[in-house]
Short mmCIF file of N, CA and C in Angstrom, two decimals:
data_model
loop_
_atom_site.label_atom_id
_atom_site.label_comp_id
_atom_site.label_asym_id
_atom_site.label_seq_id
_atom_site.Cartn_x
_atom_site.Cartn_y
_atom_site.Cartn_z
N MET A 90 -17.64 12.65 -6.19
CA MET A 90 -16.61 12.55 -5.16
C MET A 90 -16.77 11.24 -4.39
N PRO A 91 -15.70 10.52 -4.23
CA PRO A 91 -15.79 9.28 -3.46
C PRO A 91 -15.81 9.55 -1.97
N ASN A 92 -16.28 8.58 -1.23
CA ASN A 92 -16.03 8.58 0.21
C ASN A 92 -14.64 8.01 0.40
N TRP A 93 -13.86 8.64 1.26
CA TRP A 93 -12.49 8.20 1.46
C TRP A 93 -12.43 7.20 2.60
N ALA A 94 -11.64 6.18 2.42
CA ALA A 94 -11.42 5.18 3.46
C ALA A 94 -9.98 5.29 3.92
N TYR A 95 -9.80 5.16 5.20
CA TYR A 95 -8.46 5.22 5.78
C TYR A 95 -8.19 3.87 6.40
N THR A 96 -7.14 3.20 5.90
CA THR A 96 -6.82 1.86 6.36
C THR A 96 -5.44 1.88 6.99
N SER A 97 -5.34 1.22 8.14
CA SER A 97 -4.07 1.06 8.84
C SER A 97 -3.70 -0.42 8.81
N TYR A 98 -2.51 -0.71 8.38
CA TYR A 98 -2.00 -2.08 8.35
C TYR A 98 -0.84 -2.20 9.32
N ARG A 99 -0.76 -3.32 9.98
CA ARG A 99 0.41 -3.69 10.76
C ARG A 99 0.87 -5.02 10.20
N ILE A 100 2.11 -5.06 9.73
CA ILE A 100 2.62 -6.24 9.04
C ILE A 100 3.83 -6.78 9.79
N VAL A 101 3.79 -8.07 10.07
CA VAL A 101 4.90 -8.76 10.73
C VAL A 101 5.22 -10.02 9.93
N GLY A 102 6.38 -10.58 10.15
CA GLY A 102 6.78 -11.81 9.46
C GLY A 102 8.27 -11.96 9.50
N LYS A 103 8.80 -12.69 8.51
CA LYS A 103 10.25 -12.86 8.42
C LYS A 103 10.90 -11.49 8.29
N ALA A 104 11.90 -11.25 9.12
CA ALA A 104 12.52 -9.92 9.18
C ALA A 104 13.02 -9.45 7.82
N GLU A 105 13.64 -10.34 7.04
CA GLU A 105 14.20 -9.92 5.75
C GLU A 105 13.10 -9.54 4.76
N GLU A 106 11.94 -10.16 4.86
CA GLU A 106 10.86 -9.81 3.92
C GLU A 106 10.10 -8.56 4.36
N VAL A 107 9.94 -8.38 5.65
CA VAL A 107 9.35 -7.13 6.14
C VAL A 107 10.27 -5.98 5.75
N GLN A 108 11.57 -6.17 5.92
CA GLN A 108 12.56 -5.15 5.54
C GLN A 108 12.53 -4.90 4.04
N ASP A 109 12.37 -5.95 3.24
CA ASP A 109 12.32 -5.80 1.80
C ASP A 109 11.13 -4.92 1.37
N LEU A 110 9.97 -5.18 1.93
CA LEU A 110 8.80 -4.36 1.61
C LEU A 110 9.01 -2.93 2.07
N TYR A 111 9.55 -2.75 3.26
CA TYR A 111 9.83 -1.41 3.77
C TYR A 111 10.82 -0.67 2.86
N SER A 112 11.86 -1.37 2.42
CA SER A 112 12.86 -0.76 1.53
C SER A 112 12.24 -0.33 0.20
N LYS A 113 11.32 -1.12 -0.32
CA LYS A 113 10.65 -0.75 -1.56
C LYS A 113 9.78 0.49 -1.35
N LEU A 114 9.12 0.59 -0.21
CA LEU A 114 8.34 1.79 0.10
C LEU A 114 9.25 3.01 0.19
N GLN A 115 10.41 2.85 0.83
CA GLN A 115 11.36 3.97 0.92
C GLN A 115 11.85 4.38 -0.46
N GLU A 116 12.13 3.39 -1.30
CA GLU A 116 12.59 3.67 -2.66
C GLU A 116 11.54 4.49 -3.42
N LEU A 117 10.28 4.09 -3.31
CA LEU A 117 9.20 4.85 -3.96
C LEU A 117 9.14 6.27 -3.42
N GLN A 118 9.18 6.41 -2.10
CA GLN A 118 9.08 7.71 -1.46
C GLN A 118 10.19 8.65 -1.91
N ASN A 119 11.37 8.11 -2.15
CA ASN A 119 12.53 8.93 -2.49
C ASN A 119 12.65 9.26 -3.97
N MET A 120 11.75 8.75 -4.80
CA MET A 120 11.81 9.03 -6.24
C MET A 120 11.41 10.48 -6.52
N ASN A 121 12.14 11.10 -7.44
CA ASN A 121 11.79 12.46 -7.85
C ASN A 121 10.50 12.47 -8.67
N GLU A 122 10.29 11.45 -9.46
CA GLU A 122 9.08 11.29 -10.27
C GLU A 122 8.47 9.93 -9.92
N PRO A 123 7.15 9.83 -9.91
CA PRO A 123 6.53 8.54 -9.63
C PRO A 123 6.96 7.47 -10.63
N LEU A 124 7.03 6.25 -10.18
CA LEU A 124 7.39 5.11 -11.03
C LEU A 124 6.40 4.96 -12.18
N GLU A 125 5.15 5.27 -11.92
CA GLU A 125 4.09 5.25 -12.94
C GLU A 125 3.41 6.62 -12.93
N PRO A 126 3.06 7.16 -14.11
CA PRO A 126 2.36 8.45 -14.15
C PRO A 126 1.00 8.35 -13.45
N ASN A 127 0.73 9.30 -12.56
CA ASN A 127 -0.53 9.29 -11.82
C ASN A 127 -0.70 10.63 -11.12
N SER A 128 -1.86 10.85 -10.54
CA SER A 128 -2.11 12.11 -9.83
C SER A 128 -1.95 11.96 -8.32
N TRP A 129 -1.54 10.79 -7.84
CA TRP A 129 -1.40 10.54 -6.41
C TRP A 129 0.03 10.73 -5.91
N GLY A 130 1.02 10.70 -6.79
CA GLY A 130 2.41 10.84 -6.37
C GLY A 130 3.13 9.50 -6.34
N SER A 131 4.33 9.53 -5.80
CA SER A 131 5.19 8.34 -5.84
C SER A 131 4.72 7.21 -4.93
N LEU A 132 3.85 7.51 -3.97
CA LEU A 132 3.34 6.46 -3.08
C LEU A 132 1.93 6.01 -3.48
N TRP A 133 1.57 6.25 -4.76
CA TRP A 133 0.33 5.71 -5.29
C TRP A 133 0.40 4.18 -5.23
N LEU A 134 -0.70 3.53 -4.94
CA LEU A 134 -0.70 2.07 -4.81
C LEU A 134 -0.31 1.38 -6.11
N GLY A 135 -0.57 1.99 -7.24
CA GLY A 135 -0.12 1.43 -8.52
C GLY A 135 1.39 1.37 -8.63
N CYS A 136 2.07 2.36 -8.07
CA CYS A 136 3.54 2.34 -8.05
C CYS A 136 4.04 1.19 -7.17
N LEU A 137 3.36 0.96 -6.06
CA LEU A 137 3.74 -0.16 -5.18
C LEU A 137 3.58 -1.48 -5.92
N VAL A 138 2.46 -1.66 -6.62
CA VAL A 138 2.23 -2.88 -7.39
C VAL A 138 3.35 -3.05 -8.42
N THR A 139 3.71 -1.98 -9.11
CA THR A 139 4.75 -2.05 -10.14
C THR A 139 6.09 -2.43 -9.55
N ILE A 140 6.49 -1.81 -8.45
CA ILE A 140 7.81 -2.09 -7.88
C ILE A 140 7.88 -3.52 -7.33
N LEU A 141 6.72 -4.09 -7.03
CA LEU A 141 6.67 -5.48 -6.58
C LEU A 141 6.53 -6.47 -7.74
N GLY A 142 6.57 -5.96 -8.97
CA GLY A 142 6.57 -6.84 -10.14
C GLY A 142 5.22 -7.10 -10.75
N GLY A 143 4.21 -6.35 -10.34
CA GLY A 143 2.86 -6.55 -10.87
C GLY A 143 2.48 -5.52 -11.91
N ASN A 144 1.28 -5.67 -12.42
CA ASN A 144 0.73 -4.77 -13.42
C ASN A 144 -0.43 -4.00 -12.80
N TRP A 145 -0.25 -2.70 -12.60
CA TRP A 145 -1.29 -1.89 -11.94
C TRP A 145 -2.57 -1.82 -12.77
N ASN A 146 -2.51 -2.11 -14.06
CA ASN A 146 -3.71 -2.12 -14.89
C ASN A 146 -4.63 -3.29 -14.57
N GLU A 147 -4.11 -4.30 -13.90
CA GLU A 147 -4.89 -5.49 -13.57
C GLU A 147 -5.37 -5.50 -12.13
N ILE A 148 -4.98 -4.50 -11.34
CA ILE A 148 -5.30 -4.45 -9.91
C ILE A 148 -5.90 -3.08 -9.61
N TYR A 149 -7.00 -3.05 -8.90
CA TYR A 149 -7.66 -1.79 -8.53
C TYR A 149 -6.80 -1.06 -7.50
N CYS A 150 -6.28 0.11 -7.89
CA CYS A 150 -5.29 0.84 -7.09
C CYS A 150 -5.71 2.27 -6.78
N ARG A 151 -6.96 2.51 -6.47
CA ARG A 151 -7.42 3.89 -6.29
C ARG A 151 -7.10 4.40 -4.89
N GLY A 152 -5.89 4.89 -4.72
CA GLY A 152 -5.49 5.44 -3.44
C GLY A 152 -3.98 5.52 -3.32
N HIS A 153 -3.55 5.95 -2.16
CA HIS A 153 -2.11 6.11 -1.94
C HIS A 153 -1.76 5.86 -0.48
N ILE A 154 -0.47 5.71 -0.25
CA ILE A 154 0.05 5.52 1.09
C ILE A 154 0.28 6.90 1.68
N ILE A 155 -0.31 7.13 2.84
CA ILE A 155 -0.16 8.40 3.54
C ILE A 155 1.14 8.40 4.34
N ASP A 156 1.42 7.28 4.98
CA ASP A 156 2.59 7.19 5.87
C ASP A 156 2.95 5.72 6.04
N PHE A 157 4.20 5.47 6.37
CA PHE A 157 4.65 4.13 6.69
C PHE A 157 5.87 4.24 7.60
N SER A 158 6.07 3.22 8.42
CA SER A 158 7.23 3.19 9.31
C SER A 158 7.53 1.74 9.69
N LEU A 159 8.76 1.52 10.12
CA LEU A 159 9.18 0.21 10.59
C LEU A 159 9.77 0.39 11.98
N GLU A 160 9.17 -0.30 12.95
CA GLU A 160 9.64 -0.19 14.32
C GLU A 160 9.49 -1.55 15.00
N ASP A 161 10.59 -2.01 15.60
CA ASP A 161 10.59 -3.28 16.32
C ASP A 161 10.05 -4.43 15.47
N GLY A 162 10.38 -4.44 14.18
CA GLY A 162 9.97 -5.52 13.30
C GLY A 162 8.55 -5.45 12.80
N VAL A 163 7.83 -4.38 13.13
CA VAL A 163 6.45 -4.20 12.70
C VAL A 163 6.40 -3.08 11.66
N LEU A 164 5.95 -3.41 10.46
CA LEU A 164 5.78 -2.42 9.41
C LEU A 164 4.37 -1.87 9.49
N SER A 165 4.27 -0.57 9.67
CA SER A 165 2.97 0.11 9.73
C SER A 165 2.78 0.88 8.44
N ILE A 166 1.61 0.71 7.82
CA ILE A 166 1.27 1.42 6.58
C ILE A 166 -0.11 2.04 6.75
N GLU A 167 -0.22 3.32 6.43
CA GLU A 167 -1.49 4.04 6.48
C GLU A 167 -1.86 4.42 5.05
N THR A 168 -3.10 4.13 4.64
CA THR A 168 -3.52 4.47 3.28
C THR A 168 -4.79 5.32 3.28
N GLU A 169 -4.94 6.07 2.21
CA GLU A 169 -6.19 6.79 1.92
C GLU A 169 -6.64 6.28 0.56
N THR A 170 -7.84 5.70 0.50
CA THR A 170 -8.33 5.08 -0.71
C THR A 170 -9.79 5.45 -0.94
N ALA A 171 -10.23 5.25 -2.16
CA ALA A 171 -11.61 5.58 -2.51
C ALA A 171 -12.55 4.41 -2.20
N TRP A 172 -13.56 4.69 -1.42
CA TRP A 172 -14.70 3.82 -1.14
C TRP A 172 -14.43 2.62 -0.25
N GLY A 173 -13.22 2.26 0.01
CA GLY A 173 -12.96 1.11 0.88
C GLY A 173 -11.51 0.68 0.80
N GLU A 174 -11.20 -0.33 1.56
CA GLU A 174 -9.85 -0.87 1.55
C GLU A 174 -9.52 -1.41 0.16
N MET A 175 -8.31 -1.22 -0.27
CA MET A 175 -7.88 -1.74 -1.57
C MET A 175 -7.40 -3.17 -1.41
N ASP A 176 -8.37 -4.07 -1.23
CA ASP A 176 -8.02 -5.46 -0.94
C ASP A 176 -7.29 -6.15 -2.08
N GLU A 177 -7.49 -5.72 -3.32
CA GLU A 177 -6.74 -6.32 -4.43
C GLU A 177 -5.24 -6.06 -4.29
N VAL A 178 -4.88 -4.87 -3.83
CA VAL A 178 -3.46 -4.56 -3.61
C VAL A 178 -2.92 -5.42 -2.46
N ARG A 179 -3.68 -5.52 -1.39
CA ARG A 179 -3.25 -6.35 -0.26
C ARG A 179 -3.09 -7.81 -0.69
N HIS A 180 -4.03 -8.33 -1.46
CA HIS A 180 -3.93 -9.71 -1.93
C HIS A 180 -2.71 -9.90 -2.82
N PHE A 181 -2.39 -8.89 -3.63
CA PHE A 181 -1.20 -8.97 -4.47
C PHE A 181 0.06 -9.03 -3.60
N ILE A 182 0.14 -8.18 -2.59
CA ILE A 182 1.30 -8.20 -1.69
C ILE A 182 1.41 -9.56 -1.02
N GLU A 183 0.28 -10.14 -0.63
CA GLU A 183 0.28 -11.47 -0.01
C GLU A 183 0.80 -12.53 -0.98
N LYS A 184 0.59 -12.36 -2.29
CA LYS A 184 1.13 -13.30 -3.27
C LYS A 184 2.64 -13.13 -3.44
N VAL A 185 3.11 -11.89 -3.32
CA VAL A 185 4.55 -11.63 -3.44
C VAL A 185 5.30 -12.22 -2.25
N TYR A 186 4.71 -12.15 -1.08
CA TYR A 186 5.30 -12.68 0.15
C TYR A 186 4.33 -13.72 0.74
N PRO A 187 4.16 -14.87 0.08
CA PRO A 187 3.06 -15.78 0.44
C PRO A 187 3.17 -16.50 1.77
N TYR A 188 4.36 -16.66 2.29
CA TYR A 188 4.49 -17.49 3.49
C TYR A 188 4.97 -16.75 4.72
N SER A 189 5.33 -15.49 4.55
CA SER A 189 6.01 -14.88 5.68
C SER A 189 5.31 -13.68 6.31
N LEU A 190 4.47 -12.98 5.58
CA LEU A 190 3.90 -11.77 6.14
C LEU A 190 2.49 -12.01 6.67
N ASN A 191 2.22 -11.45 7.83
CA ASN A 191 0.90 -11.51 8.44
C ASN A 191 0.42 -10.08 8.65
N TYR A 192 -0.89 -9.87 8.47
CA TYR A 192 -1.47 -8.54 8.49
C TYR A 192 -2.50 -8.39 9.59
N LEU A 193 -2.53 -7.21 10.16
CA LEU A 193 -3.66 -6.74 10.96
C LEU A 193 -4.17 -5.52 10.21
N LYS A 194 -5.45 -5.48 9.93
CA LYS A 194 -6.01 -4.40 9.13
C LYS A 194 -7.12 -3.72 9.92
N LEU A 195 -7.10 -2.40 9.91
CA LEU A 195 -8.16 -1.58 10.50
C LEU A 195 -8.52 -0.52 9.48
N TRP A 196 -9.80 -0.29 9.25
CA TRP A 196 -10.15 0.79 8.33
C TRP A 196 -11.45 1.45 8.74
N LYS A 197 -11.60 2.70 8.29
CA LYS A 197 -12.81 3.46 8.57
C LYS A 197 -13.10 4.36 7.39
N MET A 198 -14.35 4.65 7.21
CA MET A 198 -14.73 5.56 6.12
C MET A 198 -14.54 6.99 6.60
N GLY A 199 -14.13 7.84 5.68
CA GLY A 199 -13.94 9.24 5.99
C GLY A 199 -15.06 10.09 5.42
N GLU A 200 -14.84 11.36 5.39
CA GLU A 200 -15.80 12.32 4.87
C GLU A 200 -15.50 12.59 3.40
N ASN A 201 -16.51 12.97 2.65
CA ASN A 201 -16.27 13.45 1.28
C ASN A 201 -15.41 14.70 1.36
N LYS A 202 -14.48 14.82 0.45
CA LYS A 202 -13.63 16.01 0.42
C LYS A 202 -14.09 16.94 -0.67
#
């Protein structure tokens, strides 16, 4: 059993790109079946990588998005991941939006489930 890490992101930047990422998260959430087969559901981080044009087989994606919201131009994303923050996924998102998005990241280790 892994130790679970809970990471909170606050993302700001160009309004159209923050909105674009938020819209992709909504699209994933609203899918009847996950974009990629997995045991985490439609908000698995591998599905996020795929919808952003990446290959989840090349990026460590062990976890999922618990919640997300957009308020006053700030996109908030909460994740539950195994053993630590999924920095490869974050780095991939930074490559997709290289000049406009800025992140604040907070994370803590959880209990074994």
